[in-house]
Coordinates of C-alpha atoms in Angstrom, one line a residue:
X5 CA 123.8 87.1 90.0
X6 CA 125.7 89.2 87.5
X7 CA 122.7 90.9 86.5
X8 CA 121.8 91.9 90.1
X9 CA 123.9 95.6 90.3
X10 CA 122.7 96.4 87.1
X11 CA 119.0 96.1 88.1
X12 CA 119.9 97.9 91.3
X13 CA 121.3 100.6 89.4
X14 CA 118.1 100.8 87.3
X15 CA 115.7 100.6 90.4
X16 CA 117.9 103.6 92.0
X17 CA 117.9 105.5 88.8
X18 CA 114.1 105.0 88.5
X19 CA 113.7 106.3 92.2
X20 CA 115.8 109.6 91.8
X21 CA 113.3 110.3 88.5
X22 CA 110.4 109.6 91.1
X23 CA 112.0 111.8 93.6
X24 CA 112.6 114.6 90.9
X25 CA 109.3 114.3 89.8
X26 CA 107.5 114.6 93.2
X27 CA 109.8 117.7 94.0
X28 CA 108.9 119.3 90.5
X29 CA 105.0 118.4 91.0
X30 CA 105.2 120.1 94.6
X31 CA 106.9 123.1 93.2
X32 CA 110.1 125.0 94.5
X33 CA 108.4 126.7 97.5
X34 CA 107.6 123.1 98.9
X35 CA 110.7 121.7 98.5
X36 CA 111.7 119.5 101.8
X37 CA 115.1 119.6 103.2
X38 CA 117.0 116.3 103.8
X39 CA 117.1 117.2 107.4
X40 CA 115.4 119.2 109.8
X41 CA 117.7 120.6 112.4
X42 CA 116.6 121.9 115.6
X43 CA 116.1 121.8 119.8
X44 CA 114.4 118.8 120.7
X45 CA 111.1 119.3 122.8
X46 CA 111.8 118.4 126.6
X47 CA 109.7 115.5 127.5
X48 CA 107.9 117.4 130.2
X49 CA 106.1 119.4 127.3
X50 CA 104.9 116.0 125.7
X51 CA 103.8 114.4 129.1
X52 CA 101.8 117.5 129.7
X53 CA 99.9 117.0 126.4
X54 CA 100.3 120.3 124.8
X55 CA 97.5 121.7 123.2
X56 CA 97.3 125.3 121.6
X57 CA 95.2 127.6 124.1
X58 CA 92.4 129.0 122.4
X59 CA 93.1 132.3 120.8
X60 CA 96.5 131.9 122.2
X61 CA 99.6 131.7 120.1
X62 CA 101.2 128.0 120.3
X63 CA 104.7 127.4 121.5
X64 CA 107.0 126.6 118.6
X65 CA 108.2 123.1 118.3
X66 CA 111.5 122.2 117.7
X67 CA 112.8 119.1 115.6
X68 CA 116.1 117.0 115.3
X69 CA 117.4 115.3 112.1
X70 CA 117.9 112.5 114.3
X71 CA 115.5 110.7 117.0
X72 CA 115.6 107.6 119.0
X73 CA 113.7 104.7 117.7
X74 CA 111.3 104.9 120.5
X75 CA 110.5 108.4 119.8
X76 CA 109.5 107.8 116.4
X77 CA 105.8 107.6 117.5
X78 CA 104.7 109.8 120.6
X79 CA 101.5 108.9 122.2
X80 CA 100.1 111.7 124.0
X81 CA 97.1 111.6 126.1
X82 CA 95.8 114.9 126.3
X83 CA 94.5 116.4 129.6
X84 CA 92.1 118.8 131.3
X85 CA 89.6 120.0 128.8
X86 CA 91.0 117.9 126.1
X87 CA 90.9 114.7 128.5
X88 CA 89.7 111.3 126.4
X89 CA 91.7 112.4 123.1
X90 CA 94.7 110.9 122.1
X91 CA 97.4 112.2 119.7
X92 CA 99.6 109.8 117.9
X93 CA 102.4 111.7 116.6
X94 CA 104.9 110.2 113.8
X95 CA 108.4 111.7 114.4
X96 CA 110.8 110.5 112.1
X97 CA 112.0 113.6 110.6
X98 CA 114.9 112.3 108.8
X99 CA 113.2 110.0 106.9
X100 CA 110.4 112.1 106.3
X101 CA 107.9 109.8 108.3
X102 CA 108.3 107.0 106.1
X103 CA 106.9 103.4 107.5
X104 CA 110.4 101.4 108.7
X105 CA 109.9 98.1 110.3
X106 CA 110.1 100.0 114.1
X107 CA 107.5 102.5 113.2
X108 CA 105.2 99.9 112.1
X109 CA 106.0 97.8 115.4
X110 CA 105.4 101.1 117.3
X111 CA 101.7 101.6 115.6
X112 CA 100.8 98.1 116.2
X113 CA 101.6 98.2 119.8
X114 CA 99.8 101.9 120.2
X115 CA 96.8 100.7 118.7
X116 CA 96.8 97.5 120.5
X117 CA 96.5 99.7 123.6
X118 CA 94.1 102.2 122.3
X119 CA 91.5 99.7 121.2
X120 CA 91.0 98.2 124.7
X121 CA 91.1 101.6 126.4
X122 CA 87.7 102.6 127.5
X123 CA 88.9 106.0 128.5
X124 CA 89.9 106.8 125.0
X125 CA 87.2 108.9 123.2
X126 CA 88.8 110.4 120.0
X127 CA 92.3 109.7 118.2
X128 CA 94.1 112.2 116.3
X129 CA 96.9 111.0 113.9
X130 CA 99.1 113.7 113.2
X131 CA 103.1 114.3 112.2
X132 CA 105.5 116.1 114.6
X133 CA 107.5 117.0 111.9
X134 CA 106.8 120.2 109.7
X135 CA 105.7 119.8 106.3
X136 CA 105.3 116.3 106.2
X137 CA 102.6 113.9 107.0
X138 CA 104.0 110.6 105.9
X139 CA 105.8 109.9 102.7
X140 CA 105.0 106.1 102.5
X141 CA 107.3 103.6 102.7
X142 CA 110.7 103.8 103.8
X143 CA 112.4 103.1 100.4
X144 CA 116.0 102.9 102.0
X145 CA 115.2 100.4 104.1
X146 CA 113.3 98.5 101.4
X147 CA 115.7 98.3 99.1
X148 CA 118.0 96.3 101.8
X149 CA 115.1 93.6 102.3
X150 CA 115.2 90.3 100.1
X151 CA 112.4 89.7 97.7
X152 CA 110.9 87.3 100.3
X153 CA 110.9 90.0 102.9
X154 CA 109.0 92.6 100.9
X155 CA 105.7 90.9 101.0
X156 CA 105.4 90.1 104.8
X157 CA 106.3 93.7 105.6
X158 CA 103.7 95.1 103.1
X159 CA 101.1 92.8 104.7
X160 CA 102.1 94.2 108.2
X161 CA 101.7 97.5 107.1
X162 CA 98.2 96.6 105.6
X163 CA 97.1 95.0 109.0
X164 CA 98.2 97.9 111.1
X165 CA 96.6 100.2 108.6
X166 CA 93.4 98.0 109.2
X167 CA 93.7 98.1 113.0
X168 CA 93.8 101.9 112.8
X169 CA 90.6 101.6 110.5
X170 CA 88.8 99.2 113.1
X171 CA 89.2 101.4 116.1
X172 CA 86.2 101.8 118.2
X173 CA 86.2 105.7 118.5
X174 CA 86.4 108.1 115.9
X175 CA 89.9 109.0 114.4
X176 CA 90.9 112.0 112.4
X177 CA 93.9 112.6 110.4
X178 CA 95.9 115.7 110.4
X179 CA 97.7 116.3 107.0
X180 CA 100.0 119.7 107.5
X181 CA 102.3 118.4 104.8
X182 CA 103.4 115.6 102.4
X183 CA 101.0 112.0 102.6
X184 CA 102.3 109.8 99.8
X185 CA 101.6 106.5 99.0
X186 CA 101.2 104.6 102.6
X187 CA 101.1 107.9 104.1
X188 CA 97.7 108.6 102.6
X189 CA 96.6 105.2 102.7
X190 CA 97.2 105.7 106.6
X191 CA 95.0 108.7 106.5
X192 CA 92.4 107.1 104.3
X193 CA 91.7 104.6 107.0
X194 CA 90.7 107.5 109.5
X195 CA 87.0 108.3 109.7
X196 CA 87.7 112.1 109.0
X197 CA 90.8 113.7 107.1
X198 CA 91.9 117.4 107.4
X199 CA 94.4 119.0 105.5
X200 CA 96.2 122.4 105.0
X201 CA 95.9 123.9 101.7
X202 CA 99.6 123.4 101.3
X203 CA 99.5 119.9 101.9
X204 CA 100.2 117.3 99.1
X205 CA 98.9 114.1 98.8
X206 CA 98.4 111.1 96.5
X207 CA 99.0 107.2 95.4
X208 CA 102.0 107.4 93.7
X209 CA 103.2 103.9 93.3
X210 CA 102.3 103.5 89.8
X211 CA 105.6 105.7 89.1
X212 CA 107.6 102.9 90.8
X213 CA 106.0 100.1 88.7
X214 CA 103.9 98.6 91.9
X215 CA 100.4 99.4 93.1
X216 CA 99.1 100.9 96.2
X217 CA 99.4 97.9 99.0
X218 CA 98.1 99.3 102.1
X219 CA 94.4 99.4 101.2
X220 CA 94.5 102.3 98.9
X221 CA 92.7 100.4 96.0
X222 CA 90.0 99.7 98.1
X223 CA 89.5 102.9 100.4
X224 CA 90.2 105.8 97.9
X225 CA 87.2 104.1 95.7
X226 CA 85.0 104.4 98.7
X227 CA 86.1 107.8 99.4
X228 CA 85.9 109.7 96.1
X229 CA 84.1 107.1 93.9
X230 CA 85.7 104.5 91.3
X231 CA 86.1 106.6 88.3
X232 CA 88.2 109.3 90.0
X233 CA 90.0 106.9 92.1
X234 CA 91.2 105.1 89.0
X235 CA 92.1 108.4 87.2
X236 CA 94.3 109.2 90.4
X237 CA 96.1 105.7 90.7
X238 CA 96.8 105.4 87.2
X239 CA 98.2 108.8 86.8
X240 CA 99.8 109.0 90.4
X241 CA 98.9 112.0 90.7
X242 CA 99.3 114.4 93.4
X243 CA 96.7 117.1 95.0
X244 CA 97.0 119.8 97.3
X245 CA 94.6 120.4 100.0
X246 CA 92.0 122.4 98.0
X247 CA 92.3 120.0 95.3
X248 CA 91.4 117.0 97.7
X249 CA 88.8 119.1 99.3
X250 CA 87.1 119.5 95.8
X251 CA 87.2 115.7 95.2
X252 CA 86.0 114.9 98.9
X253 CA 88.9 113.2 99.9
X254 CA 89.3 115.7 102.8
X255 CA 86.3 117.0 104.8
X256 CA 88.2 120.5 105.8
X257 CA 91.1 122.3 104.2
X258 CA 92.6 125.3 106.1
X259 CA 95.1 128.0 105.1
X260 CA 98.7 126.7 106.9
X261 CA 99.4 128.9 109.6
X262 CA 103.0 130.2 110.8
X263 CA 103.6 127.2 113.3
X264 CA 102.6 124.4 110.4
X265 CA 99.9 122.8 112.1
X266 CA 96.8 124.3 110.9
X267 CA 95.1 120.8 110.1
X268 CA 96.1 119.6 113.6
X269 CA 94.2 122.5 115.4
X270 CA 91.1 122.0 113.2
X271 CA 91.3 118.2 113.9
X272 CA 91.7 119.4 117.8
X273 CA 88.5 121.5 117.5
X274 CA 86.6 118.4 115.8
X275 CA 87.9 116.1 118.6
X276 CA 86.5 118.3 121.1
X277 CA 83.1 118.4 119.6
X278 CA 83.1 114.6 119.7
X279 CA 83.8 114.5 123.4
X280 CA 80.2 115.1 124.7
X281 CA 78.8 112.9 122.3
X282 CA 78.3 109.1 122.3
X283 CA 81.0 107.5 124.5
X284 CA 82.5 104.0 123.9
X285 CA 80.6 102.0 126.4
X286 CA 77.1 103.4 125.0
X287 CA 78.4 102.8 121.4
X288 CA 79.2 99.3 122.3
X289 CA 75.9 98.9 124.3
X290 CA 74.3 100.3 120.6
X291 CA 76.2 97.9 118.7
X292 CA 74.9 95.0 120.9
X293 CA 71.4 95.8 120.3
X294 CA 71.7 96.5 116.5
X295 CA 73.5 93.1 116.0
X296 CA 70.6 91.0 118.3
X297 CA 68.2 92.3 115.5
X298 CA 70.0 90.3 112.8
X299 CA 70.1 86.9 115.1
X300 CA 66.9 85.9 114.0
X301 CA 66.8 86.8 110.2
X302 CA 66.8 84.3 107.5
X303 CA 69.6 86.0 105.9
X304 CA 71.9 85.2 108.9
X305 CA 71.1 81.6 108.6
X306 CA 71.8 81.4 105.1
X307 CA 74.9 83.3 105.4
X308 CA 75.8 80.6 107.9
X309 CA 74.7 77.7 105.8
X310 CA 76.5 79.0 102.9
X311 CA 79.7 79.0 104.6
X312 CA 79.1 75.4 105.9
X313 CA 78.5 74.3 102.5
X314 CA 81.5 76.4 101.0
X315 CA 79.3 78.3 98.1
X316 CA 77.9 81.7 97.6
X317 CA 75.0 83.1 99.8
X318 CA 71.5 83.5 98.2
X319 CA 70.3 86.2 100.2
X320 CA 66.5 87.7 99.9
X321 CA 66.6 90.3 102.3
X322 CA 64.9 88.8 105.1

């Protein structure tokens, strides 16, 4: 027990070095304040499902350094020409949108509702906080956890990210700011990623003597290839939007606008393109038809037999 304070002090010092390194990598122009003060947007604005009018200036959003826990995730069902688009907006400005127990609980609840809602056609995951997408795990909350709590909590984060990856409709991550660790893992779970050129993203866990725990070791190689993924994870390198586009990590990169929501606007344009295409009911019918084709195959029967006999399957492509 006597060694515990010293270990905690070493951990805090290491964390301070990590923060300093990240700030240095982001550059002085991208330094993020500890608090973002401003007027909160009234509930009526969110209820209307605001989206910028084509060709018009978007209203500026206000932010507070403190929000109620129930406001940390805003679920907006857009209306009119955007009907069918749902926006999941993370809103923890005071904690740089980091994953807390409460936020993960809210994400899980929201995703659970969305996956069974047949009116939902496309989902956009974004930040309601300027300059930040998601900074990963809430380390201030994490340091208060017992060792026995950490594993189950990381498993919960992984499970929620998997739930987002398995949603039955297209998902788009709008990365208008910092996406580190679990924040990038959240974006990787989406079908499409759009970023502002000023965004910063990377899996930086190795600087904390850990590895990505929310699916990053699996989804990053699938997105950009094994060799480059290893390089980025081993080095904990942070990429900007242009670099992320060059390696195939994001599909589109845009210069940031005055409102700080260039990636979100592009994501909204893409979502509008998707609306007239295959809806969930039709998509499920296609899935059913495709699954039916696998039923009479020898490989399906071999897979079942191998499972029953607890051995590796011997597939023959039949």
